Every structure is written in C-alpha cells, then in structure tokens.
C-alpha cells in the first residue's frame, strides 16, 4: 500500500508544480491539478487538504534538492576551496536550467503574495546557514594565508545568484536582442555558465599590487 500512496503523492506534486509555474499560485486550481495528476479532487484533498499545503510541500522539495546538490559539492573537503566554488556555481546553474521558470515564480510570489515571503525565507535561510558559516571560516583562513582575497561569502552568494538566474529570467528579452548568439540555447547557456565561473573565480583570486 505504501508504494501506490507515494506514487499518487508524487503525481499530484508533479502536476501541481507544473500548474503553479504556469499560472502562479493565485491562478492555479486544485481541480486542474487533480485532473493532470489523474486523481479525483477528493483524493487530492485527502493527501494535501489545501492548495497552501501543496505549495509548501513543493517549496520544501525544490529547496531540498538545491540544498542537497549544493552541499554535496561543498562537502568534498578534499578539494580546494576555489574548485568547490566552481563546482557549486555549475551545480546551481544546472539546477536553474532544469527548472528555468522557478526563479520567476518565486519572485512573483514574493511580490504578489507577501505571506509567502516567510515560507520562502525560512527555506532559503537553511541554505545560507549551512553554507555561510563553514565556508566563511575557510575563506578567512585562506585569505590570512594570502591565497585569496578576503570577502564576505554572502556577497559571493548574491553574485552567483544574480549571474546564474538573470539569463533565464531575461531570456525572452535577450533572445531577440542578441540574435545569433542565442540561436543555440544550450550553447548560449553553457557560455553563460562558463562566464559566471570565470567572473567569480577571478573575484576571489589574490590581486597583485602594481
């Protein structure tokens, strides 16, 4: 009995994620979610009861995937800090590429439904707390040894978020403006990922005084 239950829950969540990303929280309908998931509305209500509960479950799942993937990269303590940072940028970029509508959805929800800000803040705070403390200590030690520039890891996080997310948020605007550069989307996004990695790694490298 456990397996069908899990499959049903996953089907509902997959359909709900598609519905939320396409229509936003306010536009999403539980009847539509149930239809896409191939279940009755009563069954959807049995598993999750409210649209808010489905939303929070999806946020938990998506943030959990991001935390797991990013922390796995940073958990490779045998690798140098700069190499782990490059892997982290790549991992985050690939996550956004897999869910390109997710950043726009989150931003819209924070703006249009302030009550969702607290839900998202709690989840994102977990990511920052797990990354910032230990990584900042490593940065401080490496900077003291003269290996890298001293920096605040929170500023680096903002740089990574901005550089990784913007191409996906702005792609509908970028595409007609940049013509042949964006004709091959996969190639364009690989170029952007490489550019972000180069920009951030140069940012932390020790600057020589002239």
XYZ file of C-alpha atoms in Angstrom:
210
model
C 0.000 0.000 0.000
C 2.884 2.391 0.674
C 4.131 2.378 -2.905
C 0.829 3.442 -4.534
C 0.487 6.167 -1.883
C 3.926 7.515 -2.679
C 3.277 7.349 -6.421
C -0.016 9.208 -6.009
C 1.591 11.926 -3.913
C 4.406 12.361 -6.421
C 1.933 12.536 -9.313
C -0.031 15.257 -7.515
C 3.115 17.236 -6.683
C 4.444 16.969 -10.246
C 1.130 18.202 -11.641
C 0.947 20.958 -9.025
C 4.455 22.207 -9.799
C 3.547 22.450 -13.466
C 0.301 24.262 -12.607
C 1.984 26.724 -10.211
C 4.833 27.551 -12.590
C 2.444 28.072 -15.485
C -0.320 30.009 -13.727
C 1.130 31.252 -10.440
C -0.303 30.479 -7.030
C -3.488 32.512 -7.465
C -4.183 31.139 -10.939
C -3.546 27.504 -10.002
C -6.640 25.371 -9.418
C -6.717 22.188 -7.377
C -9.297 20.736 -9.780
C -6.842 21.230 -12.641
C -4.018 19.728 -10.578
C -6.129 16.670 -9.792
C -7.042 16.232 -13.457
C -3.401 16.452 -14.579
C -2.361 14.003 -11.856
C -5.060 11.546 -12.869
C -6.753 11.549 -9.475
C -10.071 12.745 -8.137
C -10.351 16.080 -6.383
C -11.395 14.216 -3.255
C -8.190 12.163 -3.380
C -6.093 15.324 -3.758
C -7.856 16.784 -0.732
C -7.225 13.557 1.208
C -3.464 13.761 0.644
C -2.867 17.515 0.979
C -6.150 19.119 2.114
C -5.306 22.636 0.849
C -3.522 24.344 -2.030
C -1.276 26.057 0.529
C -0.104 22.678 1.822
C 0.748 21.569 -1.722
C 2.653 24.802 -2.313
C 4.694 24.434 0.876
C 5.473 20.806 0.043
C 6.755 21.798 -3.408
C 8.890 24.584 -1.931
C 10.336 22.116 0.584
C 11.078 19.578 -2.159
C 12.707 22.045 -4.552
C 14.759 23.786 -1.891
C 15.715 20.380 -0.520
C 17.019 19.297 -3.922
C 19.031 22.507 -4.211
C 20.461 22.191 -0.706
C 21.343 18.537 -1.263
C 23.094 19.165 -4.573
C 24.996 22.269 -3.452
C 26.020 20.850 -0.077
C 27.184 17.653 -1.743
C 29.610 19.725 -3.794
C 30.851 21.714 -0.804
C 31.099 18.554 1.248
C 34.073 17.427 -0.837
C 36.517 18.800 1.721
C 39.474 17.168 -0.050
C 39.075 19.595 -2.959
C 40.472 23.146 -2.868
C 38.008 25.896 -1.991
C 38.167 27.523 -5.448
C 37.462 24.212 -7.158
C 34.473 23.551 -4.912
C 33.232 27.061 -5.611
C 33.413 26.424 -9.364
C 31.536 23.146 -8.914
C 28.932 24.904 -6.767
C 28.327 27.564 -9.442
C 27.980 24.868 -12.088
C 25.636 22.803 -9.905
C 23.403 25.791 -9.141
C 23.328 26.884 -12.793
C 22.328 23.388 -13.918
C 19.592 23.317 -11.268
C 18.139 26.572 -12.605
C 18.456 25.310 -16.173
C 16.410 22.233 -15.188
C 13.706 24.486 -13.665
C 14.021 27.776 -15.620
C 10.567 29.044 -14.598
C 11.227 28.570 -10.885
C 13.065 31.889 -10.190
C 10.350 33.928 -11.924
C 7.668 32.047 -9.991
C 9.390 32.660 -6.646
C 9.912 36.364 -7.355
C 6.299 36.805 -8.455
C 5.013 35.022 -5.359
C 7.097 37.169 -3.006
C 5.862 40.342 -4.725
C 2.189 39.447 -5.146
C 1.689 37.354 -2.010
C 3.786 38.734 0.888
C 2.587 35.906 3.147
C 4.654 33.513 1.036
C 7.772 35.517 1.777
C 8.045 33.940 5.227
C 7.666 30.422 3.817
C 10.428 31.012 1.281
C 12.619 32.920 3.744
C 12.684 30.001 6.174
C 13.725 27.554 3.465
C 16.378 29.821 1.962
C 17.763 30.673 5.415
C 18.565 26.990 5.891
C 20.687 27.010 2.718
C 22.563 30.150 3.723
C 23.154 28.949 7.274
C 24.577 25.609 6.123
C 26.874 27.191 3.567
C 27.888 30.511 5.058
C 29.397 29.600 8.418
C 31.884 26.899 7.434
C 32.712 28.456 4.070
C 33.361 31.876 5.622
C 35.790 30.251 8.059
C 37.648 28.631 5.136
C 37.739 31.958 3.291
C 39.106 33.755 6.334
C 41.849 31.175 6.774
C 42.787 31.150 3.068
C 42.838 34.955 2.988
C 45.056 35.037 6.074
C 47.498 32.773 4.237
C 47.456 35.178 1.283
C 45.888 32.627 -1.088
C 42.691 34.554 -1.916
C 41.112 37.946 -1.311
C 39.190 38.473 1.915
C 35.469 38.564 1.177
C 32.026 38.084 2.659
C 30.572 34.775 1.441
C 27.103 36.329 1.461
C 28.188 38.807 -1.210
C 29.616 35.943 -3.267
C 26.287 34.110 -2.914
C 24.465 37.177 -4.215
C 26.877 37.412 -7.134
C 26.291 33.760 -8.032
C 22.512 34.058 -7.733
C 22.440 37.209 -9.855
C 24.721 35.914 -12.595
C 23.141 32.456 -12.761
C 19.493 33.448 -12.606
C 19.389 36.583 -14.779
C 19.924 34.837 -18.170
C 16.866 32.666 -17.539
C 14.694 35.488 -16.234
C 15.621 37.789 -19.111
C 15.969 35.270 -21.943
C 12.723 36.335 -23.688
C 14.242 39.855 -23.878
C 17.821 38.751 -24.566
C 16.971 36.388 -27.413
C 15.707 38.935 -29.966
C 18.390 41.459 -28.999
C 21.412 39.172 -29.319
C 20.368 37.287 -32.435
C 22.742 34.506 -33.482
C 24.375 34.397 -30.036
C 21.191 32.894 -28.604
C 20.042 30.778 -31.566
C 21.503 27.656 -29.956
C 20.076 27.913 -26.442
C 22.125 25.068 -24.986
C 25.348 26.552 -26.319
C 24.364 30.017 -25.067
C 23.648 28.785 -21.542
C 26.897 26.807 -21.445
C 28.711 30.010 -22.396
C 26.928 31.904 -19.634
C 27.818 29.241 -17.070
C 31.481 29.378 -18.070
C 31.405 33.194 -17.917
C 29.943 33.162 -14.416
C 32.523 30.662 -13.195
C 35.315 32.792 -14.663
C 33.906 36.005 -13.160
C 33.523 34.598 -9.650
C 36.856 32.796 -9.550
C 38.633 35.947 -10.712
C 36.793 37.832 -7.987
C 38.325 35.704 -5.229
C 41.838 35.406 -6.639
C 44.532 37.294 -4.765
C 45.154 40.601 -6.515
C 48.787 41.563 -7.028
C 49.749 45.128 -6.246
C 51.253 47.065 -9.176
